[in-house]
Coordinates of C-alpha atoms and ligand atoms in Angstrom, one line a residue:
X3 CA 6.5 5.4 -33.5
X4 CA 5.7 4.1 -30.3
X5 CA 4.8 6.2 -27.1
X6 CA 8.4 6.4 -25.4
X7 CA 8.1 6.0 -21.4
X8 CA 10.6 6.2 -19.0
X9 CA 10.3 3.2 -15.9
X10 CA 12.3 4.4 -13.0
X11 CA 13.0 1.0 -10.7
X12 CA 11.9 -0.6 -13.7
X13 CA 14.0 -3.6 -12.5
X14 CA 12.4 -3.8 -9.2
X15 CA 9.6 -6.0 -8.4
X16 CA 6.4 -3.8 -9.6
X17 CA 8.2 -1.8 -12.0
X18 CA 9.3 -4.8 -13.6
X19 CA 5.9 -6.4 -13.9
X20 CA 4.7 -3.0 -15.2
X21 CA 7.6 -2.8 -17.7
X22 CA 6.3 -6.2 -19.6
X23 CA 2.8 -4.9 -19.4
X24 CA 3.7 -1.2 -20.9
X25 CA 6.1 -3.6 -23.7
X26 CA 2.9 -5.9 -24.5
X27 CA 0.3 -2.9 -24.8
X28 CA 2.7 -1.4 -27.7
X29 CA 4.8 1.2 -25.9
X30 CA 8.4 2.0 -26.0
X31 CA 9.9 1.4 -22.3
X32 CA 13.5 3.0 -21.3
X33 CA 14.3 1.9 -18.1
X34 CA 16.3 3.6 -15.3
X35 CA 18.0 1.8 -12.4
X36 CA 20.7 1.7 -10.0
X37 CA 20.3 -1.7 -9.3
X38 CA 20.6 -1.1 -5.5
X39 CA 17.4 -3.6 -4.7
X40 CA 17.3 -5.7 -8.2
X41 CA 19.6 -6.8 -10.9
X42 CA 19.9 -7.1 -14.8
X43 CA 19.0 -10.2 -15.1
X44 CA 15.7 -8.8 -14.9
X45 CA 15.7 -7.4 -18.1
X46 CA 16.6 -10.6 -19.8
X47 CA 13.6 -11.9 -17.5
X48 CA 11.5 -9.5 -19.2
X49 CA 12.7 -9.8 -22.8
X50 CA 11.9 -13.2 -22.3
X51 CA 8.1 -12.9 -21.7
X52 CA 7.5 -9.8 -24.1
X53 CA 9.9 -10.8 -26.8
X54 CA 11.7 -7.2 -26.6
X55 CA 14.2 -6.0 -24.9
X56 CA 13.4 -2.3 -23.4
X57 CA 16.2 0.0 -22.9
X58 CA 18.0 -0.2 -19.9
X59 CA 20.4 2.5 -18.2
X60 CA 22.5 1.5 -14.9
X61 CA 22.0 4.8 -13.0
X62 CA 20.9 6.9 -10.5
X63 CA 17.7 8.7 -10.7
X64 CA 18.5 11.2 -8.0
X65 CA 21.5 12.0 -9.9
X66 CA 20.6 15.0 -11.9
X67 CA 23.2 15.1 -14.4
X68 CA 22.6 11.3 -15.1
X69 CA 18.9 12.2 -15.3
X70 CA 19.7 15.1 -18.3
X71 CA 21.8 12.3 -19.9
X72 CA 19.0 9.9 -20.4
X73 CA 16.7 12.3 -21.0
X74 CA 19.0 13.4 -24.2
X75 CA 20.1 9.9 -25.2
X76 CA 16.4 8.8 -25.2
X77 CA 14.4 12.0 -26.7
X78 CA 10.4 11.7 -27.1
X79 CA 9.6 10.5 -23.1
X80 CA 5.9 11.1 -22.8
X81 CA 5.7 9.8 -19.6
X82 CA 7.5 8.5 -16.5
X83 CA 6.4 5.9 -14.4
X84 CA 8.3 6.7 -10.8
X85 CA 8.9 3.0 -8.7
X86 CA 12.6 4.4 -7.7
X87 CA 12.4 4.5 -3.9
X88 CA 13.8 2.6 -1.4
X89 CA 10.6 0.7 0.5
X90 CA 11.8 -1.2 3.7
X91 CA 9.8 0.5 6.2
X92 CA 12.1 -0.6 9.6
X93 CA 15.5 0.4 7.8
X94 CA 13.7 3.5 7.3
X95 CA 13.4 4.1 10.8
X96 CA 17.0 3.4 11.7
X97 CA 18.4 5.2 8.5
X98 CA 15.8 8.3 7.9
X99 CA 18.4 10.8 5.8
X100 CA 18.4 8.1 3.1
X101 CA 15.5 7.9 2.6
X102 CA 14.2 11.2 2.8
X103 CA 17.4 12.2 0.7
X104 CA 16.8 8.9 -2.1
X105 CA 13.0 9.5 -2.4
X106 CA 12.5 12.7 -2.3
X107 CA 15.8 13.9 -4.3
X108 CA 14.5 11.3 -7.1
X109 CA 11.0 13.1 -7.2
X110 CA 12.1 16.1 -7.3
X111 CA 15.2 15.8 -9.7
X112 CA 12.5 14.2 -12.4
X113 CA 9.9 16.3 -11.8
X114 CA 11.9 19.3 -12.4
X115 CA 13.1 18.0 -16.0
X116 CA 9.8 17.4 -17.0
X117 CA 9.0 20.6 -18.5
X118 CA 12.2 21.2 -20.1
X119 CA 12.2 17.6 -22.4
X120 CA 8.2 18.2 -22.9
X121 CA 7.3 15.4 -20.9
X122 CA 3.5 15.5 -19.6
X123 CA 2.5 12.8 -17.1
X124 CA 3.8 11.5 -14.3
X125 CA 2.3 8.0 -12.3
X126 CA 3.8 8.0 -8.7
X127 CA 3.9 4.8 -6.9
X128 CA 2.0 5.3 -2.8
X129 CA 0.8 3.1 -0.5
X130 CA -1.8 3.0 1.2
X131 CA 0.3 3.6 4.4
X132 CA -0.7 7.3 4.3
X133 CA -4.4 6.3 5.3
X134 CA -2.5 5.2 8.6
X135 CA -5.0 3.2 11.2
X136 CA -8.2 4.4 9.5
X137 CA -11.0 4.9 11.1
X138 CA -13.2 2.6 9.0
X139 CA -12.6 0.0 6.4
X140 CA -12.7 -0.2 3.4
X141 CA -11.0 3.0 2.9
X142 CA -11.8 5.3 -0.4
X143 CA -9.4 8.0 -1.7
X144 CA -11.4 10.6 0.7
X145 CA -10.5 9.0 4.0
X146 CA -8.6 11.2 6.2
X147 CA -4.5 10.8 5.9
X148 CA -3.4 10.3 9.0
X149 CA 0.4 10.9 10.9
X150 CA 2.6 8.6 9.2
X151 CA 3.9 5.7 11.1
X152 CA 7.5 5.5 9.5
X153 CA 9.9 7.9 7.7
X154 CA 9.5 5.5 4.5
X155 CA 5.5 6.4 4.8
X156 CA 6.4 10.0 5.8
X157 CA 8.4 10.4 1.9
X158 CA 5.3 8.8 0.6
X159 CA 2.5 11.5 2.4
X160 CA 5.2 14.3 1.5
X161 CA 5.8 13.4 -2.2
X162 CA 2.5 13.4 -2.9
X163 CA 2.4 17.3 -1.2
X164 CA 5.2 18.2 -3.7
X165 CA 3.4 16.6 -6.7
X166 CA 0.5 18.3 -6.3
X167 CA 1.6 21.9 -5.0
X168 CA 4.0 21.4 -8.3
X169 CA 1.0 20.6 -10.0
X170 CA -1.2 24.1 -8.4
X171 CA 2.3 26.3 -9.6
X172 CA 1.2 25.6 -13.7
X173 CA 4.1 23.0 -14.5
X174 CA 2.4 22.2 -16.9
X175 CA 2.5 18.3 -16.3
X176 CA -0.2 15.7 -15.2
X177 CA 0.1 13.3 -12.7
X178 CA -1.6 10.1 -11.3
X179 CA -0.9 9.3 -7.9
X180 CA -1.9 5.9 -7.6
X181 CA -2.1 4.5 -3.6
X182 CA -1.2 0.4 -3.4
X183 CA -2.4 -1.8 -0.9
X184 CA -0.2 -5.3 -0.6
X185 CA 0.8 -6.1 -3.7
X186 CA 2.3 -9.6 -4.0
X187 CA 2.4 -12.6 -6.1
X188 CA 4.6 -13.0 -9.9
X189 CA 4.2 -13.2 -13.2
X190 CA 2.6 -16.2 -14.2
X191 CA 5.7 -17.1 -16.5
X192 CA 7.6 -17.5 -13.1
X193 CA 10.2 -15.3 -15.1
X194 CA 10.1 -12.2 -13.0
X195 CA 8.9 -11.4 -8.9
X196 CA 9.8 -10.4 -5.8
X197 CA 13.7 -10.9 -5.1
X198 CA 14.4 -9.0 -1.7
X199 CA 18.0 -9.0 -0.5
X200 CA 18.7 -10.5 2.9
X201 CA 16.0 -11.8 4.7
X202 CA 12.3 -10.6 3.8
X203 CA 10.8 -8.4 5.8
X204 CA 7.1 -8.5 3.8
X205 CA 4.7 -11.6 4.6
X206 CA 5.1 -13.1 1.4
X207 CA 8.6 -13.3 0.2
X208 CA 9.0 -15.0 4.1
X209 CA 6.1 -17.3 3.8
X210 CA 7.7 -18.9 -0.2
X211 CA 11.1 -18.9 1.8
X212 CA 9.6 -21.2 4.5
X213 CA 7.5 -23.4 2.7
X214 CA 10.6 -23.9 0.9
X215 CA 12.9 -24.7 3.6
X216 CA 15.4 -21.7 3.7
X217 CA 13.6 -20.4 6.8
X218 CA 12.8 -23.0 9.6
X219 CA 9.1 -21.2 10.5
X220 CA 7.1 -18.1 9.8
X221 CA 6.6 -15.8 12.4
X222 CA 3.1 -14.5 12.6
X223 CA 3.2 -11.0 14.5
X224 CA 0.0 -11.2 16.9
X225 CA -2.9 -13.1 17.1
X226 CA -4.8 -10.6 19.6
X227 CA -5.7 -7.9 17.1
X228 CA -9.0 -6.9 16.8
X229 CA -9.8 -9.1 13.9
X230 CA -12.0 -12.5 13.6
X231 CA -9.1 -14.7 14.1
X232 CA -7.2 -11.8 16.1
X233 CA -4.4 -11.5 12.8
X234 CA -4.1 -8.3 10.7
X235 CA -5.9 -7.6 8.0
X236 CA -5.1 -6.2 4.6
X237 CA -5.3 -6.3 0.9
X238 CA -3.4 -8.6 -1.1
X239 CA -3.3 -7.3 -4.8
X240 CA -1.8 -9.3 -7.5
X241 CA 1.4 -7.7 -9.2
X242 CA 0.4 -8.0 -12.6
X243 CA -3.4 -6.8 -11.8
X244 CA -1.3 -3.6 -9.8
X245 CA 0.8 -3.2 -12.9
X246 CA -1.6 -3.3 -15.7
X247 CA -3.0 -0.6 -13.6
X248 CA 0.1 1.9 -14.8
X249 CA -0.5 1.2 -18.1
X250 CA -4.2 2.8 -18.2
X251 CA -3.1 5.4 -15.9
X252 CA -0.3 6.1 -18.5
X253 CA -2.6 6.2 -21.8
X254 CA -5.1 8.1 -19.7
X255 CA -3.0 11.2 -19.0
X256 CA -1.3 11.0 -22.5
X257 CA -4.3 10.9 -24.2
X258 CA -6.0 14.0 -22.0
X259 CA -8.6 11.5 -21.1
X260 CA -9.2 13.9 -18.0
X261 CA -9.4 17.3 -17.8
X262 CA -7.7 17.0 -14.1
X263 CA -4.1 17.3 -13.6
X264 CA -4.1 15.2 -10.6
X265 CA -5.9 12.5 -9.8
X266 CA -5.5 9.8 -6.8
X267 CA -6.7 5.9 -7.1
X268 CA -6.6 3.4 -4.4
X269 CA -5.6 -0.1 -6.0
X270 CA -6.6 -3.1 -3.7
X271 CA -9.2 -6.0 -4.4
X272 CA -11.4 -4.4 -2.2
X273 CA -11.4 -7.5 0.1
X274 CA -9.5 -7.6 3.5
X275 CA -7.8 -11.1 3.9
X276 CA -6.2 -12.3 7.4
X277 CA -2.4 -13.4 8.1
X278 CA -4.0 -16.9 9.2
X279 CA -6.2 -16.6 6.7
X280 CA -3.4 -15.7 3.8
X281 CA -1.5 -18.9 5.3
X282 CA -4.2 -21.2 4.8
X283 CA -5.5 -20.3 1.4
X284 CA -1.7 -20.5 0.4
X285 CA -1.9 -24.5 1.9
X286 CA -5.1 -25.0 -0.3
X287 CA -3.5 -23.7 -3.7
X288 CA -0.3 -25.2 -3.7
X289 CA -0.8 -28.2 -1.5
X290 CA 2.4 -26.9 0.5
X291 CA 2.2 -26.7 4.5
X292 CA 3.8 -24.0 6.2
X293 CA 5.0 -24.0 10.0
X294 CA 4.6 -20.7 11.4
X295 CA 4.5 -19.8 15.2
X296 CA 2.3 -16.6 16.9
X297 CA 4.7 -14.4 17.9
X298 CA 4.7 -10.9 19.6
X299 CA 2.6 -7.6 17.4
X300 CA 5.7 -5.8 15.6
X301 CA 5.8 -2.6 16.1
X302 CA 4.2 0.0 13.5
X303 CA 1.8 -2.5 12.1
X304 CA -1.9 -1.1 11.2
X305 CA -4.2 -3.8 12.4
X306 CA -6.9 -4.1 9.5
X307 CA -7.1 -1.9 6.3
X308 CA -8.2 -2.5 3.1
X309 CA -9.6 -0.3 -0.2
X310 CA -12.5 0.6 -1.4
X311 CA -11.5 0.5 -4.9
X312 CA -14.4 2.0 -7.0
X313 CA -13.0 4.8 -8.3
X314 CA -10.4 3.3 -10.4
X315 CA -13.2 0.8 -10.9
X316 CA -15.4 3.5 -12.5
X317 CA -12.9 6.0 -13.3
X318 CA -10.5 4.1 -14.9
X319 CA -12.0 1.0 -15.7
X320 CA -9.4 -1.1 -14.6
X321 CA -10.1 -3.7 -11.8
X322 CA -8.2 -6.8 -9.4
X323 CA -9.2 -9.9 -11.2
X324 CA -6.7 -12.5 -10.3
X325 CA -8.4 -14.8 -7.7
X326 CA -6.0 -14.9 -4.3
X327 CA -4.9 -18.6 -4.1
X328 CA -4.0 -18.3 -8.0
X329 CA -1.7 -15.1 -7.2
X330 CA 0.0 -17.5 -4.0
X331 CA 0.7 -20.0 -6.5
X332 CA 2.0 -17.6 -8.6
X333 CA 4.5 -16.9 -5.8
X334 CA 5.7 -19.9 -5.0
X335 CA 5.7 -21.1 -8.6
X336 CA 8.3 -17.9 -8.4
X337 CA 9.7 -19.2 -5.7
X338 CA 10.4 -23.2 -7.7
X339 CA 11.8 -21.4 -10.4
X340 CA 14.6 -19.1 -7.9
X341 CA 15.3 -22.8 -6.9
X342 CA 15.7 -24.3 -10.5
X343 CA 18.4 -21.4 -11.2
X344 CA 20.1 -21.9 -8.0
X345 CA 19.5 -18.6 -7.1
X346 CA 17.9 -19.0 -3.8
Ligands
LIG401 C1 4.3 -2.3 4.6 C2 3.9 -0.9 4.6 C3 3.5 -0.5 3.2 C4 4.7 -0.9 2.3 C5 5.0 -2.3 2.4 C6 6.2 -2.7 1.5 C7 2.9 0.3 6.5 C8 1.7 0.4 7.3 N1 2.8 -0.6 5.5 O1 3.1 -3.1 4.4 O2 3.3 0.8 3.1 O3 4.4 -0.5 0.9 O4 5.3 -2.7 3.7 O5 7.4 -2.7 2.1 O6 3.9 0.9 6.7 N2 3.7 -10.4 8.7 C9 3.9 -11.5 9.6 N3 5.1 -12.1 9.5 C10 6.1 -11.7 8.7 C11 5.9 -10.6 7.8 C12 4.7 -9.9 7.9 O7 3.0 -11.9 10.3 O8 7.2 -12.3 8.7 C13 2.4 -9.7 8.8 C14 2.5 -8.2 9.2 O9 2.4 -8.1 10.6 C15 1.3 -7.6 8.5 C16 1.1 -8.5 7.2 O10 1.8 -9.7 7.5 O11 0.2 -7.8 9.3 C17 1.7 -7.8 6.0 O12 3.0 -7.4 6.3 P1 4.0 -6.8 5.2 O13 4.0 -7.8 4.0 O14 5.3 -6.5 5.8 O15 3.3 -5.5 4.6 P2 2.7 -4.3 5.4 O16 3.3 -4.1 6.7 O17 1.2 -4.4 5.4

């Protein structure tokens, strides 16, 4: 039988992407969601590429009798692969108890039912937001963490505290903690991406929007940074890259690849890539123009960071291979498609 894993967010936008890789490497995927950022039509979306349809359960993963439910209706988890969290870093500020209660009550509710249904690895979703403003760029898994900037990155810096005192008390599980840089594009099936509610707050979900004419103009938030061209700096990863990263992650702790219990990777490309720049490149791949005006620095924003991403290079033998302007097109080839269904 197939290695059973359970997704949490798996209808979201990176566990979705991860949930077709986990389906096409031969495992057995049951999702959990509450639909709160994402809906089931992402399953279909992902049946459609893979050709199978993982398990999907409508719930609530801080909920811990809803957790103990699945856990019992689906028997033989091996792993879980935790993308439940809510992400918006500005609500966070304006709404701290929810997310302190929603991401931290989800880690902790799953992590305690581990033991119990014999389930061994855990791969928790970061950011690289707990580097802060680092000192130096590019930034490897040894850089300092720094005060965190927002209550969303403060969940992120404290979950991975609780994973890994967890880990020192001999739970008895594994865990990789893996730390993202900007992950963006879409499948290249234009079946699945990003689908934020409301209006985007990310770069990229904004810049498709515009191009396509929901938004009149993009606003790029300073041009006085310490930089080349005086925009921010970071690293754009491609989604399916990012997600194909879970998957070797997942086989590596199930397979005691490592003798570690916890271990930390960085996923970027490795190259640090400019708002301007990002807008331009996007002009050159899809042959699209889009208006965008300086505007003001908004506040919070790290002016340049990107990864050093050798160790999962080395250690895990996974790397970024998607070329940038091919991952923009995939976004906006996302973006058609959203169109085409009349969605947005
Ligand atoms: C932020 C978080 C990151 C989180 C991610 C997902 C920090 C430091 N980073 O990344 O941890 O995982 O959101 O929600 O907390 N930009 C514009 N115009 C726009 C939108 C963005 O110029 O309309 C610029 C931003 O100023 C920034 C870059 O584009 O320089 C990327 O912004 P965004 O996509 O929001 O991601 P981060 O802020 O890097």
């Amino acid at each position: 039988m197939n290695e059973r894993i359970l997704v949490t967010g798996g209808t979201g936008y990176i566990g979705s992407h991860t949930t077709v890789e986990l389906i096409e490497e031969g495992y057995d995927v049951v999702i959990c969601d509450n639909l709160s950022n994402s809906n089931r039509g992402v399953v279909d979306g992902i049946e459609a590429i893979t050709g199978r349809r993982p398990i999907f359960v409508e719930a609530d993963c801080a909920d811990p009798v809803a957790m103990r439910k699945l856990m019992e209706d689906y028997p033989g988890i091996k792993a879980i692969i935790n993308f439940a969290a809510s992400k918006a870093v500005g609500e966070s500020v304006s709404k701290p108890l929810l997310y302190y209660r929603n991401n931290l009550n989800i880690l902790i509710n799953l992590l305690e039912l581990m033991p119990e249904f014999g389930i061994r690895g855990f791969v928790f979703s970061s950011s690289c937001t707990v580097y802060g403003e680092p000192d130096r760029n590019p930034v490897d898994e040894t850089s300092p963490i720094k005060a965190a900037t927002s209550p969303y990155g403060n969940t992120k810096q404290i979950s991975e505290e609780i994973i890994t005192d967890y880990i020192r008390s001999g739970a008895g599980i594994k865990s990789i903690i893996l730390r993202y840089f900007n992950p963006v594009g879409a499948h290249p099936s234009a079946l699945i991406g990003e689908l934020p509610n409301g209006v985007p707050q990310n770069l990229i979900p904004y810049l498709t929007q515009t191009a396509i004419g929901i938004r009149p103009e993009l606003s790029v938030f300073g041009n006085d940074y310490n930089t080349p061209d005086g925009s921010c700096i970071r690293d754009f990863i491609n989604v399916v890259d990012l997600a194909k990263a879970h998957v070797v992650a997942a086989r590596r702790m199930l397979s005691d690849e490592s003798s570690d219990d916890i271990e930390i990777f960085n996923l970027g490309t490795g190259n640090g890539v400019s708002v301007l720049e990002l807008i331009n490149t996007f002009r050159e791949a899809t042959g699209v123009d889009v208006p965008y005006k300086i505007v003001g620095r908004r506040e919070g924003d790290i002016e340049k960071v990107w990864a050093d991403p050798s160790r999962a290079n080395n250690v895990l033998g996974w790397k970024a291979t998607t070329p940038l302007a091919d991952t923009l097109l995939s976004a906006w080839n996302w973006q058609l498609q959203l169109r085409k269904r009349g969605i947005m």
